[in-house]
Short mmCIF file of C-alpha atoms in Angstrom, two decimals:
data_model
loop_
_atom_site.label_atom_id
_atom_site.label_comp_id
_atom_site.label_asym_id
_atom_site.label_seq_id
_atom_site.Cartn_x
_atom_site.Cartn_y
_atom_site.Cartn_z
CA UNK A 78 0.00 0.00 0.00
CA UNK A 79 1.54 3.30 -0.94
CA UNK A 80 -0.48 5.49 1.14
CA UNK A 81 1.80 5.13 3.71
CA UNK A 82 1.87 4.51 7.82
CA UNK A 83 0.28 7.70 8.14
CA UNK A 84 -2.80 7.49 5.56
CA UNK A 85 -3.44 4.65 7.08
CA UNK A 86 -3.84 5.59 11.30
CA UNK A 87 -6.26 8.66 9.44
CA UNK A 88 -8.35 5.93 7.57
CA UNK A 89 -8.40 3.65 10.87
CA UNK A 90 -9.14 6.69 13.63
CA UNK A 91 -11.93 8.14 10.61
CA UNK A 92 -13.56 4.38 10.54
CA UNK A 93 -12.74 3.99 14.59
CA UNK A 94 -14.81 7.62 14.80
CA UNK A 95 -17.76 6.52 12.22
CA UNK A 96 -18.42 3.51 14.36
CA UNK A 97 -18.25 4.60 17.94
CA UNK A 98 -20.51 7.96 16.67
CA UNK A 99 -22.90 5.04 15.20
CA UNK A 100 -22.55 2.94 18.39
CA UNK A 101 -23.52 6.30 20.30
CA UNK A 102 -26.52 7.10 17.92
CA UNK A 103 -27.87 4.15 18.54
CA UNK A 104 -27.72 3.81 22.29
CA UNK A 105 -28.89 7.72 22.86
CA UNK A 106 -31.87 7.44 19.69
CA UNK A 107 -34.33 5.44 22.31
CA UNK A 108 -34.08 8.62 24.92
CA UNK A 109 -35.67 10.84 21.81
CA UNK A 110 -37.34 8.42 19.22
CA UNK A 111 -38.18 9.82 16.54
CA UNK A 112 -39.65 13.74 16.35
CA UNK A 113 -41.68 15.76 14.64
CA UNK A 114 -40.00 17.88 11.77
CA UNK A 115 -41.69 21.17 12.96
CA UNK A 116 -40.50 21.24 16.67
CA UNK A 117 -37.05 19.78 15.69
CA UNK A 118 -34.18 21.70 13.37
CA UNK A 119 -30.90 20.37 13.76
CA UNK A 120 -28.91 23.66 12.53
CA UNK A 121 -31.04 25.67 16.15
CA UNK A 122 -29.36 23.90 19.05
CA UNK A 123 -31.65 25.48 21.59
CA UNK A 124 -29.56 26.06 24.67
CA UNK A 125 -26.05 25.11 22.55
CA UNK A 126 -24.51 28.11 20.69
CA UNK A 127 -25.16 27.66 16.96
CA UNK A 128 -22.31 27.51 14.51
CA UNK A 129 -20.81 30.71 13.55
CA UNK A 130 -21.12 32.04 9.76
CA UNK A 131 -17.57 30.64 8.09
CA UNK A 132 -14.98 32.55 5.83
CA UNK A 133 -13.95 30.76 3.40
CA UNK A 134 -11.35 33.06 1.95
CA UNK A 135 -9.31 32.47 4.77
CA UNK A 136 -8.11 29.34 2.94
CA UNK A 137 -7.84 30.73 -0.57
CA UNK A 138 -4.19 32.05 -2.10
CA UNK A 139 -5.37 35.57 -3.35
CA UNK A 140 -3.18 38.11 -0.86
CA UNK A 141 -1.76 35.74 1.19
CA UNK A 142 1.29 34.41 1.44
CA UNK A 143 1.29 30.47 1.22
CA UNK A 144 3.77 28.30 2.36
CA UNK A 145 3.60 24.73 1.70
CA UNK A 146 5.51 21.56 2.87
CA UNK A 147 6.43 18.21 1.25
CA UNK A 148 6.19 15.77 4.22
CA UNK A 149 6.25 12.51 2.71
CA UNK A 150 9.17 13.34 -0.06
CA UNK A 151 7.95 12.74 -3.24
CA UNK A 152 8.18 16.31 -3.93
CA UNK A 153 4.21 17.61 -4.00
CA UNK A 154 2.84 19.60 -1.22
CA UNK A 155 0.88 17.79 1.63
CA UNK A 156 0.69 21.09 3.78
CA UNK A 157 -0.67 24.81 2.53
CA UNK A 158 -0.44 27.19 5.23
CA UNK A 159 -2.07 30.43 4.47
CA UNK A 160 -1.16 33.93 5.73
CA UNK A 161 -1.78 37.66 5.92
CA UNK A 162 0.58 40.66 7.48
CA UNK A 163 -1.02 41.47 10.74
CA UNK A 164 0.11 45.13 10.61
CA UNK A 165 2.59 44.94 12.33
CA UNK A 166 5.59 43.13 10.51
CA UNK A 167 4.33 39.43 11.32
CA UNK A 168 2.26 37.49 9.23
CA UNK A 169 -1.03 35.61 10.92
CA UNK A 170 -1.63 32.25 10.26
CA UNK A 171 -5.59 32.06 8.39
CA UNK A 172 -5.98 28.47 6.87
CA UNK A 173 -3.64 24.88 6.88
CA UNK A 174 -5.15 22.44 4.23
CA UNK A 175 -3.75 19.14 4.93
CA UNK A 176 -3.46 16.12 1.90
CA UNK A 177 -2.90 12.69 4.20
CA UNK A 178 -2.85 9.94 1.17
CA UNK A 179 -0.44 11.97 -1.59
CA UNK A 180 -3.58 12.14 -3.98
CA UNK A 181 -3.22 16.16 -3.62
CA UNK A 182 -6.38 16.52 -2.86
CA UNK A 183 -7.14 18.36 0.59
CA UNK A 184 -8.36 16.10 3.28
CA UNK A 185 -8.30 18.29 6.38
CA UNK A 186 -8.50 22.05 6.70
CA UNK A 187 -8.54 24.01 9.83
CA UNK A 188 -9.60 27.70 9.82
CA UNK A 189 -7.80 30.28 12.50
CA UNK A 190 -8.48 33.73 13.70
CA UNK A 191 -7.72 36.80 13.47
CA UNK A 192 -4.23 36.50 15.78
CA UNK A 193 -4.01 33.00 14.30
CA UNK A 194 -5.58 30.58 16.49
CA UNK A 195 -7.19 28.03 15.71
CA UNK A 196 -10.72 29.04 15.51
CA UNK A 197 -14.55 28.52 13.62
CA UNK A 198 -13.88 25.85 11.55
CA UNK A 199 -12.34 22.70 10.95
CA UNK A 200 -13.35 19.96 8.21
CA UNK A 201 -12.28 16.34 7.26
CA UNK A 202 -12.52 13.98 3.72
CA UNK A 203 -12.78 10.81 5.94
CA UNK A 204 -12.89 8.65 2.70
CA UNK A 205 -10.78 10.56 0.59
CA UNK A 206 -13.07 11.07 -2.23
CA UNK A 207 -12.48 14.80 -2.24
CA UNK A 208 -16.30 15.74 0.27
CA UNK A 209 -15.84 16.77 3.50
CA UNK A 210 -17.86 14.16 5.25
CA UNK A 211 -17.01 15.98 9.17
CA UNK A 212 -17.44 19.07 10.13
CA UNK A 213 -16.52 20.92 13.36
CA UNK A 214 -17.79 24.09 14.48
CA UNK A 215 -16.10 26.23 17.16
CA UNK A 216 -17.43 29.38 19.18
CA UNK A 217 -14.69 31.32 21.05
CA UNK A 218 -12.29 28.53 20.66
CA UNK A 219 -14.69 26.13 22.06
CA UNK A 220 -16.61 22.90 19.81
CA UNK A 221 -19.78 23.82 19.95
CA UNK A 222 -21.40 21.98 17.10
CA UNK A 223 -20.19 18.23 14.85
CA UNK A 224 -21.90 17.66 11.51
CA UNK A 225 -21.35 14.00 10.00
CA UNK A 226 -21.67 12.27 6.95
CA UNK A 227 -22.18 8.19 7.69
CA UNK A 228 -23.52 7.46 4.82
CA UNK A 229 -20.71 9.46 2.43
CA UNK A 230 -23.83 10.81 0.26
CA UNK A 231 -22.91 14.46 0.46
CA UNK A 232 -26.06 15.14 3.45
CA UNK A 233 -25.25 15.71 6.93
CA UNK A 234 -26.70 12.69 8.64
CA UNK A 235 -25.46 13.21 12.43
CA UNK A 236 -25.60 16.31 14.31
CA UNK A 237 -23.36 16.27 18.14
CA UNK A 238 -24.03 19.58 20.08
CA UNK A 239 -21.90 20.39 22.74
CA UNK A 240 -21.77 22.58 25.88
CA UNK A 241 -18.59 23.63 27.50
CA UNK A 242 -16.56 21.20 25.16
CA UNK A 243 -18.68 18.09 26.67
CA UNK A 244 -21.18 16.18 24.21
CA UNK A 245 -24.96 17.24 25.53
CA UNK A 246 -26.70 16.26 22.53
CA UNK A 247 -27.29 13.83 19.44
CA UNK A 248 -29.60 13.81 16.20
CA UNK A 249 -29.78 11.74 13.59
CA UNK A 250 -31.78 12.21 10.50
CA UNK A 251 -33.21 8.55 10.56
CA UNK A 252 -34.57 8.29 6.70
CA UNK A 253 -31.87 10.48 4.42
CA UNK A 254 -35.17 13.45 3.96
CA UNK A 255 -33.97 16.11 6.22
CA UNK A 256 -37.56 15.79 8.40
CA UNK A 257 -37.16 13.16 10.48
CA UNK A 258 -34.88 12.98 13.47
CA UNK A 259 -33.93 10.70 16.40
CA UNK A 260 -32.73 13.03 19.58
CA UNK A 261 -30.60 11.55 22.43
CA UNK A 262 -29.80 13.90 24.97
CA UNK A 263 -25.97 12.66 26.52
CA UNK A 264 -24.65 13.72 29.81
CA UNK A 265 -27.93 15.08 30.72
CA UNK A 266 -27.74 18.09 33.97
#
């Protein structure tokens, strides 16, 4: 296999993840069963912080200066770093796109703020076929919000909410329409 050692612990941990987030699902969909479309909407957490509106052109080349890195030596990038002056003679980390299995296609990027720390956004190609199947959100430098794809169909599928960087909430749309949901509530207060 040419991927290489590490390729392969990011396939394992993404396939570890799918199944114990399926595992979870299941044992936390009997506390909700299924709900009613109208009282449910996965993107309103009610008492978890939403996910904040993204920019994008953090992570794209146009008056930044990129810096990229060749980790596996075959002489391609596997690492874009993106950056912008801060004013002040230092340039301020924005985006890092990460390529794990040398098909230079980006299967992790992480978003950072303003004084370049890590911040918003961070997505993941858990099957390398070029989709961001996981996303995370962040509020203040705290997870507030995981969107999954388990099925690798391009929908979000699984929705974890969290409080205080602990898990406090599950949903699962349970028939691929967007309408109906299965709620467990985790670590419950």
């Amino acid at each position: 296999n040419r991927r290489g050692p590490q390729a392969h612990r990011h396939t394992l941990i993404g396939q570890l993840g799918t199944l114990a987030t399926a595992l979870a699902i299941a044992d936390t969909a009997a506390c909700g069963g299924p709900q009613n479309p109208s009282t449910l909407n996965p993107g309103s957490a009610g008492n978890v912080a939403g996910a904040p509106p993204v920019d994008r052109s953090r992570c794209k080349a146009e008056g930044k200066h990129v810096v990229t890195a060749d980790l596996n030596g075959d002489n391609k990038a596997d690492v874009w770093k993106y950056y912008v002056p801060n004013g002040q003679g230092a340039d301020v980390l924005t985006c890092k796109q990460i390529d794990y299995n040398r098909d230079g296609k980006v299967d992790s990027v992480y978003y950072y703020d303003d004084g370049g720390s890590p911040t918003t956004l961070e997505e993941f190609d858990m099957d390398f076929d070029g989709r961001f199947e996981e996303t995370v959100y962040y509020v203040n430098g705290k997870k507030v919000r995981i969107e999954l794809d388990m099925d690798f169909d391009g929908k979000t599928d699984v929705w974890k909410f969290f409080e205080d960087e602990k898990l406090v909430r599950m949903e699962r749309d349970t028939d691929n329409n967007g309408n109906d949901f299965a709620v467990g509530a985790v670590n419950p207060r």
